[in-house]
CSV table of C-alpha atoms and ligand atoms in Angstrom, one decimal:
chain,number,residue,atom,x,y,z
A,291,UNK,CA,0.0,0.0,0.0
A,292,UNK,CA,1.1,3.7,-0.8
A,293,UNK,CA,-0.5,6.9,-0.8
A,294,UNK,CA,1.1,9.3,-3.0
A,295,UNK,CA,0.8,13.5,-2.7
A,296,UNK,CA,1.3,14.9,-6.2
A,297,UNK,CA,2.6,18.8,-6.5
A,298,UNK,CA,3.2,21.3,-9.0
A,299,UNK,CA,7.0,21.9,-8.2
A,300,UNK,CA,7.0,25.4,-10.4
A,301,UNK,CA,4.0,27.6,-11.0
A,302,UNK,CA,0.9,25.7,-12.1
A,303,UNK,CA,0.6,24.0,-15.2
A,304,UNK,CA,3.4,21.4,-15.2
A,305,UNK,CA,1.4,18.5,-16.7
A,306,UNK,CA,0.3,16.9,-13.4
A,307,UNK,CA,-2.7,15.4,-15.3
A,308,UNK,CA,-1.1,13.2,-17.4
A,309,UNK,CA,1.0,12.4,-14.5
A,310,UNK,CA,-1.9,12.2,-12.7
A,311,UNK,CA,-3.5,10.2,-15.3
A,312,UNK,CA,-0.7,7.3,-16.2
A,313,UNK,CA,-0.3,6.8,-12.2
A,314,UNK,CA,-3.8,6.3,-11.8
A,315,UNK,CA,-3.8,2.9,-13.2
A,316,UNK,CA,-2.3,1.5,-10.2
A,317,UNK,CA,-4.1,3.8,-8.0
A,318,UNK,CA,-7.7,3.1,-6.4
A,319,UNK,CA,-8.7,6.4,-5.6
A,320,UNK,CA,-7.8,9.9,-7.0
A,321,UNK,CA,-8.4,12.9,-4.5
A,322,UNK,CA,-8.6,16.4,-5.1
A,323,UNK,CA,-8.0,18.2,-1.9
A,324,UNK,CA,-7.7,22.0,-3.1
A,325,UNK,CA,-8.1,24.4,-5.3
A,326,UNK,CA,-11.7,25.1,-7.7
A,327,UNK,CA,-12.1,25.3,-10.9
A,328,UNK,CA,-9.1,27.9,-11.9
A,329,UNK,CA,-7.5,24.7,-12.7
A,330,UNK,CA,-7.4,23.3,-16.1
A,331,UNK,CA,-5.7,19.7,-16.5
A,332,UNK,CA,-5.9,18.1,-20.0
A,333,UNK,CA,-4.9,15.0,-21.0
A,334,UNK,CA,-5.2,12.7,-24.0
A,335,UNK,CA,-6.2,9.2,-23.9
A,336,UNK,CA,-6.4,7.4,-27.6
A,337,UNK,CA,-6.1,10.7,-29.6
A,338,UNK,CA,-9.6,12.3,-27.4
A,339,UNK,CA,-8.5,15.5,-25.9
A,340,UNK,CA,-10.4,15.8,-22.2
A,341,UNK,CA,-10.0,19.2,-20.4
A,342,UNK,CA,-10.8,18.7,-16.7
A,343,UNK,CA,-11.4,21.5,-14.1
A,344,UNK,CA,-12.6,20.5,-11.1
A,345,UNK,CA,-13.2,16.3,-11.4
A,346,UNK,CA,-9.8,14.7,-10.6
A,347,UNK,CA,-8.3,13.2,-13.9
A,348,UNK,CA,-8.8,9.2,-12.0
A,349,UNK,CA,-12.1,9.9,-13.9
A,350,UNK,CA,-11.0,8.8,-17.0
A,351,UNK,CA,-10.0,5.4,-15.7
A,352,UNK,CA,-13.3,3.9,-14.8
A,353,UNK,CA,-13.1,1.9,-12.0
A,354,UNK,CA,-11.3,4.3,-10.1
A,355,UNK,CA,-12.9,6.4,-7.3
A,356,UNK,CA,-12.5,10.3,-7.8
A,357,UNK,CA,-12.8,12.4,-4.5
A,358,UNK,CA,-13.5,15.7,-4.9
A,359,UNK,CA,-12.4,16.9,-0.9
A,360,UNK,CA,-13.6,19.6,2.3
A,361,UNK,CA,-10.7,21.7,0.7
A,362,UNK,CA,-11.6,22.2,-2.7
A,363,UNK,CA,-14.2,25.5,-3.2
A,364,UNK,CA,-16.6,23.7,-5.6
A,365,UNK,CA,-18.9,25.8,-8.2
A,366,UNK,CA,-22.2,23.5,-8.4
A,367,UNK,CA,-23.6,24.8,-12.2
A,368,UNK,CA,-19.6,24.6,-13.0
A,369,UNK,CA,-19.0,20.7,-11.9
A,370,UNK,CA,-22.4,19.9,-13.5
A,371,UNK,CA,-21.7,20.9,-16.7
A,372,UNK,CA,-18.1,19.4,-16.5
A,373,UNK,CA,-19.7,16.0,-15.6
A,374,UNK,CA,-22.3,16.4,-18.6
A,375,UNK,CA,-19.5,17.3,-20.9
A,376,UNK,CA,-17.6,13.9,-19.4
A,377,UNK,CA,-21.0,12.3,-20.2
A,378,UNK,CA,-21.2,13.3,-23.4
A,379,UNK,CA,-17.6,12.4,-24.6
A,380,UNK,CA,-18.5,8.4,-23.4
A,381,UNK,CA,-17.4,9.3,-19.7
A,382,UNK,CA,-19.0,7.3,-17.1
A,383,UNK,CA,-19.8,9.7,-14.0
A,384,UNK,CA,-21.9,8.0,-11.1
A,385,UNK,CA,-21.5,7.9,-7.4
A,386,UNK,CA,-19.6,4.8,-8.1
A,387,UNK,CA,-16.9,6.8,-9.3
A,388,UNK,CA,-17.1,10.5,-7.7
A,389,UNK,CA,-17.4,11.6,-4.5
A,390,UNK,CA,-18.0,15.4,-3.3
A,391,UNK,CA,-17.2,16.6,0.0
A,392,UNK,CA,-20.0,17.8,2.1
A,393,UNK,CA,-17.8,20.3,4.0
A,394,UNK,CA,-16.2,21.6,0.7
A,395,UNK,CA,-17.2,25.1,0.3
A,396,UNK,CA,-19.5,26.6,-2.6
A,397,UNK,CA,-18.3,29.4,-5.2
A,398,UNK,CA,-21.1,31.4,-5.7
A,399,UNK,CA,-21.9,34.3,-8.7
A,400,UNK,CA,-20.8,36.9,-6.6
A,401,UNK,CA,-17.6,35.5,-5.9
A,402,UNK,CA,-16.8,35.9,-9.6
A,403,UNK,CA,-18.0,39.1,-9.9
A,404,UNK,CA,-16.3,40.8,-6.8
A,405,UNK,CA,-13.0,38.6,-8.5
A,406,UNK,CA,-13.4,40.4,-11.5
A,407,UNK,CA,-13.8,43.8,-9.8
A,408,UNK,CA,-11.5,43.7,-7.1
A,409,UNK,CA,-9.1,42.8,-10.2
A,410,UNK,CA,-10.2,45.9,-12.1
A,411,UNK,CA,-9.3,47.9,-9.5
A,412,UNK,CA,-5.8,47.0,-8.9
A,413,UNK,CA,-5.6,48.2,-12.4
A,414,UNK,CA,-1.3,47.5,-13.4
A,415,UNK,CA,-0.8,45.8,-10.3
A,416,UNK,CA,-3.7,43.1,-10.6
A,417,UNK,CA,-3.2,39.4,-10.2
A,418,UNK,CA,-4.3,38.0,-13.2
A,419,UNK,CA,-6.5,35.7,-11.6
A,420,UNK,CA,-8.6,32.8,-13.6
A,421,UNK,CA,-11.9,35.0,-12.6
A,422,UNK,CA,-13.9,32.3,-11.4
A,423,UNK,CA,-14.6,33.3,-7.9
A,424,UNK,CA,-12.0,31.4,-5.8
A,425,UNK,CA,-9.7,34.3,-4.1
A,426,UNK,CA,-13.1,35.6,-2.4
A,427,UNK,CA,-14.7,32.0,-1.7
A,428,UNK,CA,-11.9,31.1,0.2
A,429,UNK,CA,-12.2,34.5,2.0
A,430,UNK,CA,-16.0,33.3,3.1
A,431,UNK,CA,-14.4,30.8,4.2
A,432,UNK,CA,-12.1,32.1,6.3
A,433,UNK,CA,-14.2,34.6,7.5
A,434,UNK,CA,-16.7,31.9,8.5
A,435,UNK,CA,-19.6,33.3,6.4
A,436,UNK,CA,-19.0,30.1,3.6
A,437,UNK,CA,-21.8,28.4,2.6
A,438,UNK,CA,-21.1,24.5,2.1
A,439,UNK,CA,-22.3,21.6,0.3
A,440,UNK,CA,-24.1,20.8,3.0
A,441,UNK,CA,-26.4,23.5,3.6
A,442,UNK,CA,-26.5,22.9,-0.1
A,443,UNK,CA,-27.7,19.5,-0.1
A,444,UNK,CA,-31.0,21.3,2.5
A,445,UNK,CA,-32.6,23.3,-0.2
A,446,UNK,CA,-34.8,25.6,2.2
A,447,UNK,CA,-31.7,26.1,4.5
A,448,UNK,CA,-29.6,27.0,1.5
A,449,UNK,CA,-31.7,29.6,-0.1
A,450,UNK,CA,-32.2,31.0,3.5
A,451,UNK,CA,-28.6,31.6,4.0
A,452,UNK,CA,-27.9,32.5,0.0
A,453,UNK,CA,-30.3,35.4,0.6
A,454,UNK,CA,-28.8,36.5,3.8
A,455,UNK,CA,-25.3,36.4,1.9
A,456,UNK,CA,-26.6,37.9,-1.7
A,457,UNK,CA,-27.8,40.6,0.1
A,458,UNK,CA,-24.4,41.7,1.7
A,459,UNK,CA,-22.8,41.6,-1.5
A,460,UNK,CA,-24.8,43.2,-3.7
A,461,UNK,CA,-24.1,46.0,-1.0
A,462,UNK,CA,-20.1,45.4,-1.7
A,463,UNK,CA,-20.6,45.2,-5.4
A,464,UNK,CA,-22.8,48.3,-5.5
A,465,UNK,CA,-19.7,50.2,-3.7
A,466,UNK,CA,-17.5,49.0,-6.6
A,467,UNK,CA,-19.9,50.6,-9.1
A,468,UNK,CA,-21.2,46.8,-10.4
A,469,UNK,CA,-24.3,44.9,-11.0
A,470,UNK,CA,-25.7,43.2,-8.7
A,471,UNK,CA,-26.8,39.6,-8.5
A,472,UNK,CA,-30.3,38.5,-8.6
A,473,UNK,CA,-31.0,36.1,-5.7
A,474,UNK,CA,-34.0,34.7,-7.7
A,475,UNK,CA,-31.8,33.9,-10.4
A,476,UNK,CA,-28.9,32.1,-8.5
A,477,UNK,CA,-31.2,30.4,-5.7
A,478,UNK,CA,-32.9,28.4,-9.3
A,479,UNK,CA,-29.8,27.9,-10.9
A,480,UNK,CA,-28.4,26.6,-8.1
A,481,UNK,CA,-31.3,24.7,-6.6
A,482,UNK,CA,-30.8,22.5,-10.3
A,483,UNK,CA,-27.4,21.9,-10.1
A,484,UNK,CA,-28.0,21.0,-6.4
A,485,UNK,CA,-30.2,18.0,-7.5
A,486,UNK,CA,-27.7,16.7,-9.9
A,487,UNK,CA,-24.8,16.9,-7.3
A,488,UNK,CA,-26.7,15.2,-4.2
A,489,UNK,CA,-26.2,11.7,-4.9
A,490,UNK,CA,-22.3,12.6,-4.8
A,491,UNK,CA,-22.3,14.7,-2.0
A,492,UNK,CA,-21.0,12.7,1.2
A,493,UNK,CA,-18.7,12.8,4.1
A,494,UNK,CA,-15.6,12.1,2.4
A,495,UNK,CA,-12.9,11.6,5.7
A,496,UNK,CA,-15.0,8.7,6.6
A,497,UNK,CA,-14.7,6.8,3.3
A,498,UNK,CA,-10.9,7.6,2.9
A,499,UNK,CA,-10.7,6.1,6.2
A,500,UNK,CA,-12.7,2.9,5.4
A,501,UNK,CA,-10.5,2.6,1.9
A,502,UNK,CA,-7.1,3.4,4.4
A,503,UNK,CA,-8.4,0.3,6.1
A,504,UNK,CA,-8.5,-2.0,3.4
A,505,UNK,CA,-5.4,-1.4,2.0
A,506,UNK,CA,-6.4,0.8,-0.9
A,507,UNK,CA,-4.0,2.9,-3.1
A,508,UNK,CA,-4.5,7.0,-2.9
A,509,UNK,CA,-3.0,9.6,-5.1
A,510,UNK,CA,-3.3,13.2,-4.0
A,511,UNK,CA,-3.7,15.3,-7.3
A,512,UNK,CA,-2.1,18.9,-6.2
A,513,UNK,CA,-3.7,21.4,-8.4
A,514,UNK,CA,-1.3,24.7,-9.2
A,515,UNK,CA,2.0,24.8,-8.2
A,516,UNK,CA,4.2,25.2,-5.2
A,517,UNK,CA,4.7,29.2,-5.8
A,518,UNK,CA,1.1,30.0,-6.1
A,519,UNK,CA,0.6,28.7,-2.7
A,520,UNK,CA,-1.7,31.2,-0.3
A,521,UNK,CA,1.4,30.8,2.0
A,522,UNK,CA,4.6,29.9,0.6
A,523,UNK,CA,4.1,31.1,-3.1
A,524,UNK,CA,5.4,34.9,-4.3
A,525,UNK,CA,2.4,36.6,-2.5
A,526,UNK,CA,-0.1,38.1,-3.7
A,527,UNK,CA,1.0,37.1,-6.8
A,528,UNK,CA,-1.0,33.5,-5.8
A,529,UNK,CA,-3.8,31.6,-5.4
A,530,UNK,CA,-5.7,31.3,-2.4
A,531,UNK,CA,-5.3,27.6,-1.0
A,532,UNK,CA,-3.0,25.2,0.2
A,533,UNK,CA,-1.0,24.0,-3.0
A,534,UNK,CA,1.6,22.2,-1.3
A,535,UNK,CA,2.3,19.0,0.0
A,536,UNK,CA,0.7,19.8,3.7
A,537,UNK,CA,-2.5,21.0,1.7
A,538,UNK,CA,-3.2,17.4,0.4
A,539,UNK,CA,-3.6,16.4,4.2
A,540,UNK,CA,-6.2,19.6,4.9
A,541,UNK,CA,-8.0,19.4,2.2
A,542,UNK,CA,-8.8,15.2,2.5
A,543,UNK,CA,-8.9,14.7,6.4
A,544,UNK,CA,-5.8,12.3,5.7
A,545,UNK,CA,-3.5,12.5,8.5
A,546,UNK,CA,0.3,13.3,7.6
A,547,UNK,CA,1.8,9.7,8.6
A,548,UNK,CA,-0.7,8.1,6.2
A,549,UNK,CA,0.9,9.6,3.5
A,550,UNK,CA,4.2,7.8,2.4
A,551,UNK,CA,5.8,9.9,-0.5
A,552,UNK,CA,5.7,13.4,-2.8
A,553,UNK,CA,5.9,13.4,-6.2
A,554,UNK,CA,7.1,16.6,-8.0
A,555,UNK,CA,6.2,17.5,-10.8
A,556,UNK,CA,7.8,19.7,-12.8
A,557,UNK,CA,8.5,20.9,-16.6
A,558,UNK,CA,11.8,20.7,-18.1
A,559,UNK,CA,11.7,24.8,-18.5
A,560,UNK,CA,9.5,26.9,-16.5
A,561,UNK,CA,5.9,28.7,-17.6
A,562,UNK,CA,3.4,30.6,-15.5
A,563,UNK,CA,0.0,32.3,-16.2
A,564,UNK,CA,-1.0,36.1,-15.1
A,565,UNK,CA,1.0,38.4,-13.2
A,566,UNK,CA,3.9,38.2,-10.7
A,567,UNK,CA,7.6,38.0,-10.7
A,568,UNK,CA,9.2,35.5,-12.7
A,569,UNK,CA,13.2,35.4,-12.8
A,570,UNK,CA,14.2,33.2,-15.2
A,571,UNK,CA,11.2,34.9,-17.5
A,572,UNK,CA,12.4,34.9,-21.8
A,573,UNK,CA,10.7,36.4,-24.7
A,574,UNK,CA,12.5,34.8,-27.5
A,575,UNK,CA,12.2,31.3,-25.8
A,576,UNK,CA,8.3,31.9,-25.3
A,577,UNK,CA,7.9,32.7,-29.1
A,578,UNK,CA,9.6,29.8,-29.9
A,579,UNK,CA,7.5,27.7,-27.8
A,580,UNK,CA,4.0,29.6,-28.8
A,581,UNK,CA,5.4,29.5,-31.8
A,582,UNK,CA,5.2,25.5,-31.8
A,583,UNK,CA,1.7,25.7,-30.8
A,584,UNK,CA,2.7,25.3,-27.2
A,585,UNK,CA,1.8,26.7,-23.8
A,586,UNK,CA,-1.7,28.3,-23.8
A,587,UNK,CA,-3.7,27.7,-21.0
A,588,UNK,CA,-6.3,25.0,-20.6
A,589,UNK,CA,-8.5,27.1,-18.2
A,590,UNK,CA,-8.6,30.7,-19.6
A,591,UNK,CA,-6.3,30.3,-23.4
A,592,UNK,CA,-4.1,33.0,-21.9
A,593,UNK,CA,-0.7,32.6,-23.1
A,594,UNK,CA,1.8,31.1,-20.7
A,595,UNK,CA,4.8,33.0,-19.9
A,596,UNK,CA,7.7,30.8,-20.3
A,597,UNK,CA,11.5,30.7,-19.0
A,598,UNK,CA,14.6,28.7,-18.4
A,599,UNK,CA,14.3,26.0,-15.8
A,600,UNK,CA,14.5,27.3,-12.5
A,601,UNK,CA,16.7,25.6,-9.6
A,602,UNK,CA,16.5,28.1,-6.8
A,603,UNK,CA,12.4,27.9,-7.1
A,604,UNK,CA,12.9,24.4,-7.6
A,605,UNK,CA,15.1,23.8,-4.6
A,606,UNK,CA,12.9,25.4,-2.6
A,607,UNK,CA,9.9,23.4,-3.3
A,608,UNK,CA,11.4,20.6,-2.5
A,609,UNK,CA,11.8,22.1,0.7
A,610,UNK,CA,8.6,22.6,1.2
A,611,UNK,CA,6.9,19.7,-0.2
A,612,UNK,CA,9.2,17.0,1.2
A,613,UNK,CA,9.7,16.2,-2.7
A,614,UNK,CA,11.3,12.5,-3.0
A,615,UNK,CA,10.9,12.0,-6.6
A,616,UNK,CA,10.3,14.2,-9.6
A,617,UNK,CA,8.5,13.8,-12.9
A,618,UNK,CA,9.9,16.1,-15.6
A,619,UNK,CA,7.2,16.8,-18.6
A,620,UNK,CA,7.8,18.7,-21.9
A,621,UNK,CA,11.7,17.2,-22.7
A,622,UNK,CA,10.4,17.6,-26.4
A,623,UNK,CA,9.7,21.3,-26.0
A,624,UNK,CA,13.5,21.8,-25.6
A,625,UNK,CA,14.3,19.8,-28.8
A,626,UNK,CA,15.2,22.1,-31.2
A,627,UNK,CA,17.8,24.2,-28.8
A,628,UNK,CA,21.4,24.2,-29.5
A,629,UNK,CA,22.0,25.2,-25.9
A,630,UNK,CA,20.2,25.2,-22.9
A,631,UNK,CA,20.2,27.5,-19.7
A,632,UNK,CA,19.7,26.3,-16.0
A,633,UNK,CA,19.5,29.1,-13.4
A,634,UNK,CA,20.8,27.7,-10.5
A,635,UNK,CA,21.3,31.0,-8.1
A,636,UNK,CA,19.9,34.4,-7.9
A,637,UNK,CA,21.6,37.4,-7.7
A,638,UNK,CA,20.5,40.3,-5.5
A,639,UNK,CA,22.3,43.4,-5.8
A,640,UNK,CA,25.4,42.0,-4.4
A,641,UNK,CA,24.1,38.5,-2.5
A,642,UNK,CA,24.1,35.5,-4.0
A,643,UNK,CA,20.3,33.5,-3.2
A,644,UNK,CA,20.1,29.9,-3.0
A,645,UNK,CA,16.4,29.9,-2.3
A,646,UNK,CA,14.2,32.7,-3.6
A,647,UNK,CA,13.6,35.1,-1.0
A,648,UNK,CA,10.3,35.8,0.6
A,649,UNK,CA,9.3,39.3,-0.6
A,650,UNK,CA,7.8,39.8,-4.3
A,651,UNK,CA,9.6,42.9,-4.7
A,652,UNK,CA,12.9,41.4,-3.9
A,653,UNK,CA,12.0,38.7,-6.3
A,654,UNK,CA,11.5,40.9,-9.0
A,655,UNK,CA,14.8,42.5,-8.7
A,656,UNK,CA,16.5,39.0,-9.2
A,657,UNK,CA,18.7,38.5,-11.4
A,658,UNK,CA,19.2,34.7,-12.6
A,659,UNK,CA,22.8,33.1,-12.7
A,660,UNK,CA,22.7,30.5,-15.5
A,661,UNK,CA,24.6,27.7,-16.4
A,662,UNK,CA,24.5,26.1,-19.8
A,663,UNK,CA,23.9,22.8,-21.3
A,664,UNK,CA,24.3,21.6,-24.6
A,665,UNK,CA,21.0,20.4,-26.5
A,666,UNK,CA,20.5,17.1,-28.1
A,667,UNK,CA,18.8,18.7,-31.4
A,668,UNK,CA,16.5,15.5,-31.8
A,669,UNK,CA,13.2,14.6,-31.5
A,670,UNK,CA,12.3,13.1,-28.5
A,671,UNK,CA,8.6,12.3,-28.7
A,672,UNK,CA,9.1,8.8,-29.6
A,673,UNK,CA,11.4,8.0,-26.8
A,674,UNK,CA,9.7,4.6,-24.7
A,675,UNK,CA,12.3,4.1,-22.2
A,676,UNK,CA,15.5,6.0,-20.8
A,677,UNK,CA,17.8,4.3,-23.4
A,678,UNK,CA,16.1,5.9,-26.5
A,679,UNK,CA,16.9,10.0,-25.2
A,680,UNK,CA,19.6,11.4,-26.5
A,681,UNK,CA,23.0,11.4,-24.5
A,682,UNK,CA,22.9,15.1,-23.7
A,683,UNK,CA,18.9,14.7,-23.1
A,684,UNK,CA,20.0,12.3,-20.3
A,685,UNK,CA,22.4,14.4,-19.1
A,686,UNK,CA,19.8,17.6,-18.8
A,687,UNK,CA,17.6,15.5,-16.8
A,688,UNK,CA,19.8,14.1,-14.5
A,689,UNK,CA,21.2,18.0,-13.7
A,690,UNK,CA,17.3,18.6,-13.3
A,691,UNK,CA,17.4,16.0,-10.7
A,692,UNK,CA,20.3,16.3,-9.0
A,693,UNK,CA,19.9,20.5,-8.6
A,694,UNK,CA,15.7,19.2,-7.6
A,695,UNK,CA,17.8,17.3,-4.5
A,696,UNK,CA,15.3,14.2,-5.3
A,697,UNK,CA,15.0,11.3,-7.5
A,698,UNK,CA,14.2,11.5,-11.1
A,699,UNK,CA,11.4,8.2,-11.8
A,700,UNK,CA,9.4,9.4,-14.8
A,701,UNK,CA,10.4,11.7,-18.1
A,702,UNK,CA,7.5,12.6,-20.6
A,703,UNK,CA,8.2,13.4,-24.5
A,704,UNK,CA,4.1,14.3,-25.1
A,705,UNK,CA,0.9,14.3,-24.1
A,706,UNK,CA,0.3,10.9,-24.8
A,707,UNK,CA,-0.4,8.1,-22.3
A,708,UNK,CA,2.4,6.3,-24.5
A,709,UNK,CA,4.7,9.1,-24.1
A,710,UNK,CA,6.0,8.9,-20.3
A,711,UNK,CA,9.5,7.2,-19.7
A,712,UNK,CA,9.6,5.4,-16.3
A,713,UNK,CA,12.4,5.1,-14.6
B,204,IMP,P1,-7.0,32.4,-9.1
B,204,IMP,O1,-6.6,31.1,-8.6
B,204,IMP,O2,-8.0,32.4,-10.2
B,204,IMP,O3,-7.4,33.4,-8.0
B,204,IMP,O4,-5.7,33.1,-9.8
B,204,IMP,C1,-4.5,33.5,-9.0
B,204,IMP,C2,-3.2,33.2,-9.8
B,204,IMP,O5,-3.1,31.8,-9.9
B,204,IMP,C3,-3.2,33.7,-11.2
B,204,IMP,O6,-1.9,34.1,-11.5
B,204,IMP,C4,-3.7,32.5,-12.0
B,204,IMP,O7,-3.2,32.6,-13.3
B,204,IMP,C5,-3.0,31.4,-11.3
B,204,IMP,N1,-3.6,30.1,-11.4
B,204,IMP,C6,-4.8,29.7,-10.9
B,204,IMP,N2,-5.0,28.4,-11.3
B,204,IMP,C7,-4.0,28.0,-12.1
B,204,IMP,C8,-3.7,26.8,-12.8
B,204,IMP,O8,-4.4,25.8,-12.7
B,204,IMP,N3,-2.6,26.8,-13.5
B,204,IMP,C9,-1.7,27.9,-13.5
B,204,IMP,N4,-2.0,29.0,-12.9
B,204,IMP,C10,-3.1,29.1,-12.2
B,205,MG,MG1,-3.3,23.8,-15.9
């Protein structure tokens, strides 16, 4: 038996889905613990292209159990229409295979919209959030006026409370100068998706429990990435939740000695959506890859910012995560190069970091020190096992590793089930 916690080791995007997805076939259970539906995973199984938000990628595989946790912030209208998009592309969704939390927290219409205004008025310095609502449904949360898929799942209780809460923030959205909601509108809208979401709903600890028991196999899909983290990522430049290792235990009710290794996932370069510092950031490299059709995003179609591989962020969240091994995904972005650059310290003014320091404004005076390694100029994508990469392709990898202080076990050349090296 092993439970595995799956990060993002960078910021977001890395290509934990496929991950996700290949090491769900000896996996009983997928859990999402975090996160809402700002994340976009897609992965390809036989040539079908499947973009999941919010249902854990274990979906795809049908006898696996998806668990959708108490810390993810779940939009109900959202996760129906992702399940009847599933449905319609031949993928079976019962209470066989998902489960929702009924302490998970509900993103509501007005989340979105005071998203999208408190983003509008930051103006320059705005986040670049995914605008669905999460930033202020984890603030409910916090601020213990959340409602939850409980009071959800008590349709007179629900609308109750939704009016209560509707009314308070039409007050806040009238003070930004926006619309208001309409409670009618959202207490019917919600009321439906409610009814397709109660036979999932359920209390979630006690099943993992009951599956720890008998030996079953769990895989903690991380959503985002290490430095969006509400508490260790380049604030405020983040999202708002727990996206490292510690958050899988939070978010699931699975207690930290149950859990037995982290995986880290990471890309062989470095990307990142919306706004914030980003050392190693390059404009010639992100043509090239944009260029190849590459690195838009799966959630919003923005496109990804993209850099040299980054071992001081790197280093750092293996640190936090307890990373013991790493996945590197997207070698075959890197085929073409001649040469390729590793930053392995930062400079600030005169100091040399190891780690990236804690302030966003320091960050973004970083300058990256690189080192250089030669390119394999080959395609890689039809690589099946460690023997058929290129020399210097090994070589990279192994660096990765070795400056990722953890074990390299799994390489991907694509997005293809059939394109992941294990090592
Ligand atoms: P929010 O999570 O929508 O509030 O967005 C906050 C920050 O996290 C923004 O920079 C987003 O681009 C980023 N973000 C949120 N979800 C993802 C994701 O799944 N991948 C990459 N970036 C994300
Ligand atoms: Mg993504």
């Amino acid at each position: 038996m092993s439970n595995t916690i799956l990060v993002g080791a960078q910021w977001g995007d890395e290509g934990k889905g496929k991950i996700i997805d290949f090491l769900t076939e000896t996996a009983d259970i997928v859990v999402r613990s975090q996160g809402g539906n700002n994340a976009g995973h897609t992965v390809i199984v036989g040539g079908t292209k499947y973009v999941l938000h919010l249902i854990p990628s274990g979906i795809l595989r049908s006898k696996k159990m998806c668990v959708i946790g108490n810390g993810v912030v779940v939009d109900p209208v959202a996760v129906a229409k992702e399940i009847d998009g599933l449905r319609a592309q031949k993928i079976k969704v019962t209470k066989e295979n998902l489960m929702i939390s009924d302490c998970a927290h509900l993103v509501l219409p007005y989340h979105r919209l005071l998203d999208e205004q408190r983003e509008l008025k930051k103006g320059k310095n705005k986040i670049g959030t995914t605008k669905r609502g999460i930033g202020p449904a984890y603030g409910d949360k916090a601020a213990r006026v959340g409602l939850r898929m409980a009071d959800f799942m008590q349709p007179e209780l629900f609308s109750e409370k939704l009016a209560a809460r509707v009314k308070e923030n039409n007050a806040v959205l009238k003070a930004f100068g926006a619309k208001p909601v309409s409670f009618k509108e959202v207490n019917a809208a919600y009321l439906e998706a409610g009814k397709k979401l109660a036979p999932f709903v359920s209390n979630t600890v006690v099943y993992l429990h009951n599956a720890l028991k008998a030996g079953k196999e769990m895989l903690f899909e991380g959503a985002q990435g290490t430095f969006l983290d509400i508490d260790h990522g380049t604030y405020p430049y983040v999202t708002s939740s727990n996206t490292t290792a510690g958050g899988a235990c939070t978010g699931s009710g699975v207690a930290p000695h149950r859990m037995d290794r982290v995986l880290g996932v990471m890309k062989a370069y470095t990307t990142r959506v919306g706004e914030g510092p980003f050392p190693t950031e390059n404009e010639e490299f992100s043509d090239m890859l944009h260029g190849m059709g590459r690195e838009f995003g799966a959630t919003t179609g923005r496109a990804r910012r993209c850099g040299w591989f980054d071992a001081v962020a790197v280093r750092y969240a293996s640190m936090i995560n307890g990373i013991d091994d790493i996945a590197v995904t997207n070698l075959d972005g890197l085929d073409s190069l001649a040469k390729i650059k590793i930053c392995t310290h930062y400079k600030l003014g005169r100091k040399t970091l190891e780690v990236p320091p804690s302030d966003f404004r320091d960050l973004t005076e970083c300058k990256p020190v690189y080192i250089e390694m030669p390119g394999w100029q080959t395609p890689t994508h039809e690589a099946k096992k460690w023997s058929d990469l290129p020399k210097n392709a090994q070589a990279y990898l192994q660096k990765l590793a070795e400056l990722s202080e953890a074990k390299l076990t799994i390489a991907s050349v694509g997005p293809n089930r059939d394109q992941t090296i294990v090592l």
